[in-house]
Coordinates of C-alpha atoms and ligand atoms in Angstrom, one line a residue:
M1267 CA 0.0 0.0 0.0
S1268 CA 1.2 3.5 -0.9
M1269 CA 1.7 5.8 2.0
T1270 CA 0.6 8.8 0.0
A1271 CA -2.9 9.5 -1.3
D1272 CA -3.7 8.8 -4.9
Y1273 CA -4.8 11.6 -7.3
L1274 CA -5.8 12.0 -10.8
E1275 CA -4.4 15.0 -12.6
L1276 CA -5.6 16.3 -16.0
S1277 CA -3.7 19.1 -17.8
D1278 CA -5.0 20.8 -20.9
V1279 CA -6.8 17.7 -22.2
R1280 CA -8.2 18.0 -25.7
V1281 CA -10.3 15.6 -27.8
E1282 CA -11.3 16.4 -31.3
F1283 CA -13.7 14.6 -33.6
D1284 CA -13.2 15.7 -37.2
G1285 CA -12.1 19.2 -36.1
F1286 CA -14.9 19.5 -33.5
R1287 CA -13.4 20.0 -30.0
A1288 CA -15.5 17.9 -27.7
V1289 CA -13.0 18.4 -24.9
D1290 CA -11.2 21.7 -25.2
G1291 CA -8.4 22.2 -22.7
V1292 CA -9.6 20.6 -19.5
S1293 CA -7.3 20.8 -16.4
L1294 CA -8.5 19.4 -13.1
T1295 CA -7.1 17.4 -10.2
V1296 CA -9.1 14.9 -8.1
L1297 CA -7.7 13.7 -4.8
Q1298 CA -8.4 10.4 -3.2
G1299 CA -11.2 10.8 -0.7
D1300 CA -12.7 13.8 -2.4
L1301 CA -15.9 12.6 -4.0
R1302 CA -15.9 14.7 -7.2
F1303 CA -19.0 15.2 -9.3
L1304 CA -18.6 16.2 -12.9
I1305 CA -21.7 17.9 -14.1
G1306 CA -22.7 19.9 -17.2
P1307 CA -25.4 20.0 -19.9
N1308 CA -25.9 17.3 -22.5
G1309 CA -23.0 17.4 -25.0
A1310 CA -20.7 19.2 -22.5
G1311 CA -18.0 16.5 -23.1
K1312 CA -18.4 14.6 -19.8
T1313 CA -18.4 11.1 -21.3
T1314 CA -15.7 12.0 -23.9
L1315 CA -13.5 13.1 -21.0
V1316 CA -14.0 9.8 -19.2
D1317 CA -13.3 8.0 -22.6
A1318 CA -10.0 10.0 -22.8
I1319 CA -9.0 9.1 -19.3
T1320 CA -9.7 5.4 -19.9
G1321 CA -8.0 5.2 -23.3
L1322 CA -11.2 4.9 -25.4
A1323 CA -10.9 8.4 -27.0
R1324 CA -7.7 9.7 -28.5
A1325 CA -6.6 12.8 -26.6
A1326 CA -3.9 15.4 -26.3
G1327 CA -2.5 17.0 -23.2
S1328 CA -1.7 15.0 -20.1
I1329 CA -3.7 12.6 -17.8
R1330 CA -1.7 11.3 -14.9
F1331 CA -2.7 8.9 -12.1
G1332 CA -0.1 9.9 -9.5
R1333 CA 3.1 10.0 -11.5
T1334 CA 2.0 7.6 -14.2
E1335 CA 1.0 9.2 -17.5
L1336 CA -2.1 7.4 -18.8
L1337 CA -2.4 9.3 -22.1
G1338 CA -1.3 7.3 -25.0
R1339 CA -1.7 3.9 -23.3
K1340 CA -4.1 1.3 -24.5
A1341 CA -7.5 0.9 -22.6
H1342 CA -6.6 -2.5 -21.1
R1343 CA -3.3 -1.2 -19.8
I1344 CA -5.1 1.8 -18.2
A1345 CA -7.6 -0.6 -16.6
R1346 CA -4.7 -2.7 -15.3
L1347 CA -3.1 0.4 -13.7
G1348 CA -6.3 0.5 -11.5
V1349 CA -8.4 3.0 -13.4
G1350 CA -11.9 1.7 -13.8
R1351 CA -15.1 3.1 -15.3
T1352 CA -18.8 2.3 -15.7
F1353 CA -20.9 3.1 -18.7
Q1354 CA -24.3 4.9 -18.9
T1355 CA -25.8 1.5 -19.8
A1356 CA -24.8 -1.3 -17.4
S1357 CA -22.6 -3.9 -19.1
V1358 CA -22.9 -7.0 -16.8
F1359 CA -23.3 -10.6 -18.1
E1360 CA -27.0 -11.0 -17.8
D1361 CA -27.1 -14.8 -18.1
L1362 CA -24.5 -15.3 -15.4
S1363 CA -25.0 -15.0 -11.6
V1364 CA -23.9 -12.0 -9.6
L1365 CA -21.1 -14.2 -8.2
Q1366 CA -19.9 -15.3 -11.6
N1367 CA -19.8 -11.7 -12.8
L1368 CA -17.6 -10.8 -9.9
D1369 CA -15.5 -13.9 -10.4
I1370 CA -14.9 -13.1 -14.0
A1371 CA -14.0 -9.5 -13.2
A1372 CA -11.6 -10.7 -10.5
G1373 CA -10.1 -13.2 -12.9
A1374 CA -9.7 -10.8 -15.8
E1375 CA -6.0 -10.8 -15.1
R1376 CA -5.8 -14.6 -15.2
G1377 CA -6.0 -17.0 -18.1
P1378 CA -9.3 -18.4 -19.3
V1379 CA -8.8 -21.8 -17.8
T1380 CA -8.1 -20.7 -14.2
M1381 CA -10.7 -18.1 -14.6
L1382 CA -13.5 -20.6 -15.3
R1383 CA -12.3 -23.3 -12.9
A1384 CA -14.9 -24.5 -10.3
R1385 CA -14.3 -23.0 -6.9
G1386 CA -15.2 -24.4 -3.5
R1387 CA -15.3 -21.2 -1.7
T1388 CA -15.6 -17.5 -2.4
P1389 CA -12.4 -15.6 -2.1
E1390 CA -12.4 -13.0 0.7
R1391 CA -12.4 -10.0 -1.6
I1392 CA -15.5 -11.2 -3.5
D1393 CA -17.3 -11.7 -0.2
E1394 CA -16.3 -8.3 1.0
T1395 CA -17.4 -6.7 -2.2
L1396 CA -20.8 -8.4 -2.2
E1397 CA -21.3 -6.9 1.3
T1398 CA -20.0 -3.5 0.2
V1399 CA -22.4 -3.2 -2.8
G1400 CA -25.2 -4.8 -0.9
L1401 CA -25.7 -7.9 -3.1
T1402 CA -24.8 -10.7 -0.7
A1403 CA -28.3 -12.0 -0.6
H1404 CA -28.4 -11.9 -4.5
R1405 CA -25.1 -13.6 -5.2
D1406 CA -26.7 -16.6 -6.9
L1407 CA -29.3 -14.7 -8.9
K1408 CA -28.8 -14.2 -12.6
A1409 CA -27.5 -10.6 -13.2
G1410 CA -30.3 -10.1 -15.8
T1411 CA -32.9 -10.4 -13.0
L1412 CA -31.5 -7.6 -11.0
S1413 CA -33.1 -4.1 -10.9
H1414 CA -31.4 -1.4 -12.8
G1415 CA -29.9 -0.1 -9.6
Q1416 CA -28.6 -3.4 -8.5
K1417 CA -26.9 -3.9 -11.9
Q1418 CA -25.0 -0.6 -11.4
W1419 CA -23.9 -1.8 -8.0
L1420 CA -22.7 -5.0 -9.5
E1421 CA -20.7 -3.0 -12.0
I1422 CA -19.1 -1.0 -9.3
G1423 CA -18.4 -4.3 -7.5
M1424 CA -16.7 -5.6 -10.6
L1425 CA -14.4 -2.6 -10.4
L1426 CA -13.8 -3.2 -6.7
V1427 CA -12.8 -6.8 -7.1
R1428 CA -10.2 -5.7 -9.7
D1429 CA -8.9 -3.3 -7.0
A1430 CA -9.6 -0.2 -9.1
R1431 CA -8.0 2.8 -7.4
V1432 CA -9.8 5.3 -9.6
L1433 CA -13.5 4.9 -10.3
L1434 CA -15.1 6.9 -13.1
L1435 CA -18.9 6.4 -13.0
D1436 CA -21.0 7.7 -15.9
E1437 CA -24.4 8.7 -14.7
P1438 CA -24.8 5.9 -12.2
V1439 CA -28.2 6.8 -10.8
A1440 CA -30.0 7.5 -14.1
G1441 CA -33.2 5.5 -14.1
M1442 CA -32.9 4.6 -10.4
S1443 CA -35.7 4.9 -7.8
G1444 CA -35.3 7.4 -5.0
E1445 CA -34.3 4.7 -2.5
E1446 CA -31.7 3.3 -4.9
R1447 CA -30.3 6.7 -5.4
T1448 CA -29.7 7.2 -1.7
R1449 CA -28.2 3.7 -1.4
T1450 CA -25.9 4.5 -4.3
G1451 CA -24.8 7.8 -2.8
E1452 CA -24.0 6.0 0.4
L1453 CA -22.1 3.3 -1.5
L1454 CA -20.1 6.0 -3.4
R1455 CA -19.2 7.7 -0.1
R1456 CA -18.0 4.4 1.3
V1457 CA -15.9 3.4 -1.7
G1458 CA -14.7 7.0 -2.3
A1459 CA -13.2 7.3 1.2
D1460 CA -10.0 5.5 0.1
R1461 CA -10.3 5.8 -3.7
T1462 CA -10.3 8.5 -6.3
V1463 CA -13.9 8.8 -7.5
V1464 CA -15.4 10.9 -10.3
V1465 CA -19.2 10.8 -10.7
V1466 CA -20.6 12.1 -13.9
E1467 CA -24.1 13.2 -13.0
H1468 CA -27.1 14.9 -14.4
D1469 CA -29.2 14.7 -11.3
M1470 CA -28.7 17.9 -9.3
D1471 CA -30.5 16.7 -6.1
F1472 CA -28.2 13.7 -6.1
M1473 CA -25.1 15.9 -6.6
R1474 CA -26.2 18.2 -3.8
S1475 CA -26.6 15.3 -1.4
F1476 CA -23.4 13.5 -2.0
A1477 CA -20.7 15.6 -3.7
D1478 CA -17.6 16.8 -1.8
S1479 CA -16.6 18.9 -4.8
V1480 CA -17.9 19.7 -8.2
T1481 CA -16.5 20.5 -11.6
V1482 CA -18.9 22.0 -14.1
L1483 CA -18.1 21.3 -17.8
H1484 CA -19.6 23.4 -20.5
A1485 CA -18.8 23.1 -24.3
G1486 CA -15.8 21.0 -23.6
S1487 CA -14.2 23.4 -21.0
V1488 CA -14.3 23.8 -17.2
L1489 CA -16.8 26.5 -16.5
S1490 CA -16.7 26.4 -12.7
E1491 CA -15.2 24.3 -9.9
G1492 CA -15.5 24.2 -6.1
S1493 CA -17.9 23.1 -3.3
V1494 CA -21.5 22.5 -4.1
A1495 CA -22.4 25.9 -2.6
E1496 CA -19.7 27.7 -4.6
V1497 CA -20.7 26.1 -7.8
Q1498 CA -24.4 26.7 -7.3
S1499 CA -23.9 30.4 -6.5
D1500 CA -21.6 30.9 -9.6
P1501 CA -23.5 33.2 -12.0
R1502 CA -21.9 31.4 -15.0
V1503 CA -23.3 28.1 -13.8
Q1504 CA -26.7 29.6 -13.3
E1505 CA -26.6 31.1 -16.8
V1506 CA -25.8 27.7 -18.4
Y1507 CA -28.3 25.8 -16.4
L1508 CA -31.0 28.4 -16.1
G1509 CA -30.3 30.3 -19.3
T1510 CA -33.4 28.9 -21.0
A1511 CA -36.6 30.3 -19.5
P1512 CA -37.5 28.4 -16.3
T1513 CA -41.1 28.3 -17.5
D1514 CA -40.1 26.3 -20.6
A1515 CA -42.0 23.1 -20.0
A1516 CA -39.7 21.3 -22.4
N1517 CA -36.7 22.2 -20.1
D1518 CA -35.4 19.0 -18.5
S1519 CA -36.3 19.6 -14.8
D1520 CA -33.3 17.8 -13.4
E1521 CA -31.0 20.3 -15.1
A1522 CA -32.2 23.1 -12.8
V1523 CA -29.5 24.1 -10.3
A1524 CA -31.7 25.9 -7.8
Ligands
LIG1986 N1 -17.5 9.5 -31.5 C1 -17.9 10.8 -31.7 N2 -17.8 11.4 -32.9 C2 -18.2 12.7 -33.1 N3 -18.7 13.5 -32.1 C3 -18.8 12.9 -30.9 C4 -18.4 11.6 -30.6 N4 -18.7 11.4 -29.3 C5 -19.2 12.5 -28.8 N5 -19.3 13.5 -29.7 C6 -19.7 14.8 -29.6 O1 -18.9 15.4 -28.5 C7 -19.7 16.3 -27.7 C8 -19.6 15.8 -26.3 O2 -20.3 14.6 -26.1 P1 -20.4 13.8 -24.8 O3 -19.0 13.6 -24.3 O4 -21.1 12.5 -25.0 O5 -21.2 14.8 -23.8 P2 -21.9 14.5 -22.4 O6 -21.5 13.2 -21.9 O7 -21.4 15.6 -21.6 O8 -23.4 14.6 -22.7 C9 -21.1 16.2 -28.3 O9 -21.3 17.3 -29.1 C10 -21.1 14.9 -29.0 O10 -22.1 15.0 -30.1
LIG1987 MG1 -22.6 11.4 -21.4

């Protein structure tokens, strides 16, 4: 175990698609234990930024996990360095049990034969993870039968059994019930205490309840950053989120800051 806290440091990160700058010079630092929310309107570049960090989008600039430069490495290498992410749509193996999903994630480093071997007992880390994500009672159920929320927890569990040190979660509570949201927030606070966690989020109530710090992205750039209170009182943030008439019924209600 390292004696110093982990951190993720982005400097002047840029991603272009055919000349269009989806991410346009983003610099930010996220410290271990500081539950960071990354918010911003649709198309702000949030998912593209996560793609850049995880090696799925080609980027310029610098993205470091501690002293290790991630930029330019292949996605599987970045994952192996302990940087994990979830996707907006859960990507669990629906026909396999919860336990088998965790087992495969834990064995992703091993060869296919050892990975699929029959096991008498559950390794400690998998038991612990089942507890952490609240799926112990569901361990033998097919993942496909889980609720949307439980699938997201399983995905987070799949990162934990691989000992991910950085977790990048893309809209984890989208489509969740109120109770599932609260449980997810509590889970994120637990896992975020000794990991570096970035939560991409659209839901402002959820952000207000659980964020330690917030970065607001707009048109590919950082518009504002600070505590929830600081970001909410920033006139530039209010303009972006409330710029359209609040009376506009078509306006997505969960985009309202106040
Ligand atoms: N593969 C791609 N090719 C071209 N444009 C893309 C691609 N992925 C995303 N974009 C564009 O980049 C911008 C940022 O998208 P995205 O990162 O998905 O935003 P967010 O996650 O904040 O809603 C959008 O304008 C989107 O249309
Ligand atoms: Mg997105």
